[in-house]
CSV table of C-alpha atoms in Angstrom, one decimal:
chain,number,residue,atom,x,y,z
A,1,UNK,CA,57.6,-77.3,-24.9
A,2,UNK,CA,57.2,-73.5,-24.5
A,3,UNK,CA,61.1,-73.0,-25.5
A,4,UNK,CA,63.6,-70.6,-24.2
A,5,UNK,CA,61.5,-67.8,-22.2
A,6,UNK,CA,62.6,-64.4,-21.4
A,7,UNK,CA,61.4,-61.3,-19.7
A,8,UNK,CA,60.6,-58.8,-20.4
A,9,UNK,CA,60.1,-58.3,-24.1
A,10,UNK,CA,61.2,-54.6,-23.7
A,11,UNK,CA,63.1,-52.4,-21.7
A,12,UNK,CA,63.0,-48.7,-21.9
A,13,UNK,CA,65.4,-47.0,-18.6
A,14,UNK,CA,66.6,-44.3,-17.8
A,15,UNK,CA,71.1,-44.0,-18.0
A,16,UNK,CA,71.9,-45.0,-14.5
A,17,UNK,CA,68.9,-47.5,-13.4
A,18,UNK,CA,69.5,-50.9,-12.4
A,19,UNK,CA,67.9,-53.4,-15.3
A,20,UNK,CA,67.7,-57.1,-15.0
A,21,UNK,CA,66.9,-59.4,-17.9
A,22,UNK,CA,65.4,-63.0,-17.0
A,23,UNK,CA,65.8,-66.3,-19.0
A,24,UNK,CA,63.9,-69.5,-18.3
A,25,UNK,CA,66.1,-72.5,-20.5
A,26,UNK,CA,64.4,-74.9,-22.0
A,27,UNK,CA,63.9,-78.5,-19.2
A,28,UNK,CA,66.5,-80.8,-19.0
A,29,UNK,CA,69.0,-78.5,-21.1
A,30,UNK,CA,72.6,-77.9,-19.1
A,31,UNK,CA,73.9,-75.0,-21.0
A,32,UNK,CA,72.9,-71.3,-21.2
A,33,UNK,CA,74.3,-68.4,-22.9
A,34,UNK,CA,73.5,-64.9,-22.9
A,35,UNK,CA,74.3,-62.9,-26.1
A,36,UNK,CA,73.6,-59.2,-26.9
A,37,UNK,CA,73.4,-58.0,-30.6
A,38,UNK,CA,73.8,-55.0,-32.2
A,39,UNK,CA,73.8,-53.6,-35.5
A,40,UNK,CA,77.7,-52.5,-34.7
A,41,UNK,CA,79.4,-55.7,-33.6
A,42,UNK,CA,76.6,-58.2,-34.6
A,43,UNK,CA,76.1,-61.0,-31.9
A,44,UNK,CA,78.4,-61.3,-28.8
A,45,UNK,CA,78.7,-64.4,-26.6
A,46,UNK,CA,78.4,-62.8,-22.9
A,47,UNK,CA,78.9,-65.4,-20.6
A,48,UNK,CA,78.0,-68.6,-20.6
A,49,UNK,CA,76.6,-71.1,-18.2
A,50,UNK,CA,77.2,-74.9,-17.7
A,51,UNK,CA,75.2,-76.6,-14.9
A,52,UNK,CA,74.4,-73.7,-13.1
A,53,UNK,CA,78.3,-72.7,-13.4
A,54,UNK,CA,79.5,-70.1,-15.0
A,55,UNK,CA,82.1,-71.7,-17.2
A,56,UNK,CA,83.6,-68.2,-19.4
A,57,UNK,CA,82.2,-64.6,-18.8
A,58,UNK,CA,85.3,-63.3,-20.6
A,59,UNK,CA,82.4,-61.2,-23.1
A,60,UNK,CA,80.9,-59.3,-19.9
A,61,UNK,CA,81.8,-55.4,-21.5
A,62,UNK,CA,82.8,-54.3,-17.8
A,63,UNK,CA,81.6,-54.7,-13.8
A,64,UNK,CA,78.3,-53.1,-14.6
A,65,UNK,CA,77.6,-56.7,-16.2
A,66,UNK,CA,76.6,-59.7,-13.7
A,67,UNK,CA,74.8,-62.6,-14.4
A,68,UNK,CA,73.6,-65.8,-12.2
A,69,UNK,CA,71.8,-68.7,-12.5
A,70,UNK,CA,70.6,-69.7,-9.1
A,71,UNK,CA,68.9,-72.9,-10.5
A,72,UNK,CA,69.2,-75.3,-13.2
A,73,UNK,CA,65.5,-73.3,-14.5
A,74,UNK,CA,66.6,-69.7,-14.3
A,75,UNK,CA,68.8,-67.2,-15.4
A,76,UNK,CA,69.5,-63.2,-15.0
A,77,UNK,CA,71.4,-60.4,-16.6
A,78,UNK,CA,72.1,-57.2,-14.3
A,79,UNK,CA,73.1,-53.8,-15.8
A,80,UNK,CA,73.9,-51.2,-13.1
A,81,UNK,CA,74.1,-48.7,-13.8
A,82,UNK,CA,72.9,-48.4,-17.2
A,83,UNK,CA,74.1,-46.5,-20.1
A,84,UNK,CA,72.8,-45.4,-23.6
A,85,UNK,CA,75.9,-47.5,-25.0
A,86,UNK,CA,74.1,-50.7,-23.4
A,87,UNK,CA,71.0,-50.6,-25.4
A,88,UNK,CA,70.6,-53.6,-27.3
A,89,UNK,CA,68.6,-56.9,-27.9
A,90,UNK,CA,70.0,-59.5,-25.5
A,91,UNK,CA,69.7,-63.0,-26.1
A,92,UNK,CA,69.0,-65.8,-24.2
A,93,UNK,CA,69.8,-69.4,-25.2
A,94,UNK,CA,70.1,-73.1,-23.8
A,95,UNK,CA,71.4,-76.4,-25.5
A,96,UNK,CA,71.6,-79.4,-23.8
A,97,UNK,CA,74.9,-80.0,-24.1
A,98,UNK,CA,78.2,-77.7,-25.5
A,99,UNK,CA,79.3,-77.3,-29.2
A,100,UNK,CA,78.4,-80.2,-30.2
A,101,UNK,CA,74.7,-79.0,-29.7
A,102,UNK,CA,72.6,-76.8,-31.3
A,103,UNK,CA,71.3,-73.6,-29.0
A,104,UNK,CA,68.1,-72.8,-28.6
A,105,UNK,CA,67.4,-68.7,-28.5
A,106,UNK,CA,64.2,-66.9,-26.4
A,107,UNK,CA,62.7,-64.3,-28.3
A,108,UNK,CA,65.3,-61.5,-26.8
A,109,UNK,CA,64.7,-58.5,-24.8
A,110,UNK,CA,65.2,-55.1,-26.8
A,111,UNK,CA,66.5,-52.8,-24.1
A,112,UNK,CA,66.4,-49.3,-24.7
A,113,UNK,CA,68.7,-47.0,-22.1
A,114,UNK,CA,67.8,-43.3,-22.4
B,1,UNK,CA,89.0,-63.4,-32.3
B,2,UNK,CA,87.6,-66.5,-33.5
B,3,UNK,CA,84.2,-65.2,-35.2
B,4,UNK,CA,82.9,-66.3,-38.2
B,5,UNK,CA,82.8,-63.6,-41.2
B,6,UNK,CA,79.6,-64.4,-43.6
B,7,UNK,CA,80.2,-63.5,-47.6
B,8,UNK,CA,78.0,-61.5,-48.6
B,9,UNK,CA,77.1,-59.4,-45.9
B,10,UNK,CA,73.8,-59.2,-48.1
B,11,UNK,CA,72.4,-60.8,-51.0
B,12,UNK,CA,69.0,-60.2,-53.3
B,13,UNK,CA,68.0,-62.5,-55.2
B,14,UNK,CA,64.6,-64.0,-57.6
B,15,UNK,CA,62.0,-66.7,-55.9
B,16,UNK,CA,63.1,-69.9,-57.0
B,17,UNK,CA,67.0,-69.4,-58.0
B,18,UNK,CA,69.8,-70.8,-55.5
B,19,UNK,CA,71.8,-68.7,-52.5
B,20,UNK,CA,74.8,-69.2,-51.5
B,21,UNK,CA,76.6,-67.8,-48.7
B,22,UNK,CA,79.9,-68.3,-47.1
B,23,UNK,CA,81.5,-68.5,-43.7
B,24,UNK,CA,85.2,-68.3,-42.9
B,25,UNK,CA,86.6,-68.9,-39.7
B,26,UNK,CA,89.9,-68.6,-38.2
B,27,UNK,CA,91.1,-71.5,-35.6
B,28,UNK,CA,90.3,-75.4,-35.8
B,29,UNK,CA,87.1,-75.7,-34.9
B,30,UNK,CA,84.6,-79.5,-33.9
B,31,UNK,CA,81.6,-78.1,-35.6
B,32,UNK,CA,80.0,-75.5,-37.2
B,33,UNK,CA,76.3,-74.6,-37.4
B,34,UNK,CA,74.2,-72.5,-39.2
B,35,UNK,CA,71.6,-70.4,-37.9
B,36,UNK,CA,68.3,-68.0,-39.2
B,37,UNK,CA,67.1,-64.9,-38.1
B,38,UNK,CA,64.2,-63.6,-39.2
B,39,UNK,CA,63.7,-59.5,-38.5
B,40,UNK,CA,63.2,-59.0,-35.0
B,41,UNK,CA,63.4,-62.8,-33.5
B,42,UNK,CA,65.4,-65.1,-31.9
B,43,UNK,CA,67.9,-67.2,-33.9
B,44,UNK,CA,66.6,-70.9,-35.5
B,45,UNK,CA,69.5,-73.9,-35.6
B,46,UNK,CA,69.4,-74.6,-39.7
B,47,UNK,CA,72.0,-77.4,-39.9
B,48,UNK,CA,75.2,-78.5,-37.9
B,49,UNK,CA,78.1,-79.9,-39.6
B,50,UNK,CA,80.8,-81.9,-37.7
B,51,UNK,CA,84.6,-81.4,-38.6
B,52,UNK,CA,85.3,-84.7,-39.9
B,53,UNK,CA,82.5,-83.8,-42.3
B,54,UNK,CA,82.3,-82.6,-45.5
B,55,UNK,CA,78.9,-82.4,-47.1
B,56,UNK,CA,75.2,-82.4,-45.6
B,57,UNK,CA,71.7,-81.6,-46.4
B,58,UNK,CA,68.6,-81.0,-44.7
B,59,UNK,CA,65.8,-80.7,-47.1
B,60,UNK,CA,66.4,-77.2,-49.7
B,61,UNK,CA,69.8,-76.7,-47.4
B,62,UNK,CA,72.9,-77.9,-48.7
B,63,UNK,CA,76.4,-77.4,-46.4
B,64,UNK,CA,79.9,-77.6,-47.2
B,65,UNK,CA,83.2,-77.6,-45.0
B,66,UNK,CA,86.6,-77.2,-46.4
B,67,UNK,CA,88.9,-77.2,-42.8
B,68,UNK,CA,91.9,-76.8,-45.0
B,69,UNK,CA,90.8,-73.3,-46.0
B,70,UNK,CA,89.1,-72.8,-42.8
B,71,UNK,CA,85.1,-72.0,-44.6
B,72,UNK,CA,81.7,-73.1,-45.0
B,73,UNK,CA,79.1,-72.5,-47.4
B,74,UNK,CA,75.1,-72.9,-47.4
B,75,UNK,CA,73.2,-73.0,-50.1
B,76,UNK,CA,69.9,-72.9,-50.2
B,77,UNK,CA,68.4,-74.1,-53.4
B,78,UNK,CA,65.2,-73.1,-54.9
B,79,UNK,CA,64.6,-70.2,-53.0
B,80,UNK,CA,60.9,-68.9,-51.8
B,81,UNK,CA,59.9,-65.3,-50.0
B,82,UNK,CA,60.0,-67.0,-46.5
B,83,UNK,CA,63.5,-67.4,-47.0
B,84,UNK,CA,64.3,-63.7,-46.3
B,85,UNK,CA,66.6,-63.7,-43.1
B,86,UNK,CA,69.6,-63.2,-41.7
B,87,UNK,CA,72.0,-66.5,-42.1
B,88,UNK,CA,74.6,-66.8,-39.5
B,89,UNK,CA,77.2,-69.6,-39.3
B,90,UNK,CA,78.7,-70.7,-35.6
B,91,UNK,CA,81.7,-72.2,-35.3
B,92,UNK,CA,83.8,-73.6,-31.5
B,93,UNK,CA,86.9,-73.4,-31.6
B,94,UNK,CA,89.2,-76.2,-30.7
B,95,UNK,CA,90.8,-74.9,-27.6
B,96,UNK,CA,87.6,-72.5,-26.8
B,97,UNK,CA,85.6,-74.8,-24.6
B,98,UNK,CA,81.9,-75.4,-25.7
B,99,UNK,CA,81.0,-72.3,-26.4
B,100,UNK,CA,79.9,-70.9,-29.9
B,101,UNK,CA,81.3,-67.9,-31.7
B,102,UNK,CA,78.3,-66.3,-34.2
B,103,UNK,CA,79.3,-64.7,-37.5
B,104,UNK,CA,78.1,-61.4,-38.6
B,105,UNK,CA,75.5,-62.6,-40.8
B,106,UNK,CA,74.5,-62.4,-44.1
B,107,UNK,CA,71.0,-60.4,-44.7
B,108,UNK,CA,69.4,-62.2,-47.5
B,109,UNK,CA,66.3,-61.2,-49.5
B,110,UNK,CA,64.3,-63.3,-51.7
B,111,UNK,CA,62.2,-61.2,-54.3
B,112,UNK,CA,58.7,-62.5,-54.8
C-alpha cells in the first residue's frame, strides 16, 4: 500500500494566489482529516471528512478555507486568497474508521505564502 | 479546548536510559493515542489505549491512563538514537464526535 499521498510536497505563492493542496487516503479507509501545523499552535484539526461528508469543519481559520472530497479516493484543500499568515505544513490523514482508529498521515505539504 | 498538553515540552536524555512523557487532557475522552514525528515527516500511530484501559505495551513502549486525573504517560524504555522525535498524544473527546484533538508534543532527544 503506497499510504496517504499528497501533492505537492511544496508550495511557495505569492499573498493573494489561489493554492490547492491534494490528498489521496489510503483504499478502503472512510475517514479523512486535514491538519495544519505550526510551530505557534502545534497541530490543528481543520475539517474532517467521513464518507465523503464533511462531518466538522469548525477548525477552517476563515472563508478563504474550503475543502471537498468529491470521491471516496480524493481530497482538496483551497486557500484563496493566500496570506503570509497561512504558511504552514498541512497534513493529510485517513483512518478507516473514527476515534477508535488510528490515522494515518501523508508526508504533508510545506506551503510557503510570500 | 480539548487538546492534549505533553510534559515536557522537551526532554534530553543518554542512549539506553528510560523517557517518560506525559499527556493531560481536559474532557472524558474513549481513547487516546500516541503518535511520532520525526523532523520534517508525517505523524506514525505508536500505541492506542482505550478508556476502560489502564496499562499497555508495544514492544520498548509502555502507556498508562489515569481518567480520574484526566493523563497519560509513555515511556519508552531503553532508549536508542532513532528514538529522537516529537511524541504527541491524541485524545476524542466524549461528546466531540470521532475526531482526534493532537497535543503539542514533546520534542525528545536521545544522546548517542
Amino acid at each position: 500500500d503506497a499510504g496517504v499521498i499528497q501533492s505537492p510536497r511544496h508550495e511557495v505563492t505569492e499573498m493573494g494566489q489561489e493554492v490547492t493542496l491534494r490528498c489521496k487516503p489510503i483504499s478502503g479507509h472512510n475517514s479523512l482529516f486535514w491538519y495544519r501545523q505550526t510551530m505557534m499552535r502545534g497541530l490543528e484539526l481543520l475539517i474532517y471528512f467521513n464518507n465523503n461528508v464533511p462531518i466538522d469543519d469548525s477548525g477552517m481559520p476563515e472563508d478563504r478555507f474550503s475543502a471537498k472530497m468529491p470521491n471516496a479516493s480524493f481530497s482538496t484543500l483551497k486557500i484563496q486568497p493566500s496570506e503570509p499568515r497561512d504558511s504552514a505544513v498541512y497534513f493529510c490523514a485517513s483512518s478507516p474508521g473514527g476515534g477508535g482508529y488510528e490515522q494515518y498521515f501523508g508526508p504533508g505539504t510545506r506551503l510557503t505564502v510570500t | 479546548s480539548q487538546q492534549g498538553e505533553e510534559d515536557p515540552q522537551a526532554l534530553s536524555i543518554q542512549e539506553g536510559e528510560n523517557a517518560t512523557m506525559n499527556c493531560s487532557y481536559k474532557t472524558s475522552i474513549n481513547n487516546l493515542q500516541w503518535y511520532r514525528q520525526n523532523s520534517g515527516r508525517g505523524l506514525v500511530h505508536l500505541i492506542l489505549i482505550r478508556s476502560n484501559e489502564r496499562e499497555k505495551h508495544s514492544g520498548r513502549l509502555r502507556v498508562t491512563l489515569d481518567t480520574s486525573k484526566k493523563s497519560s504517560s509513555l515511556l519508552i524504555t531503553a532508549s536508542r538514537a532513532a528514538d529522537t522525535a516529537s511524541y504527541f498524544c491524541a485524545t476524542d473527546a466524549v461528546k466531540a464526535g470521532n475526531q482526534f484533538y493532537f497535543g503539542t508534543g514533546t520534542s525528545l532527544t536521545v544522546i548517542p
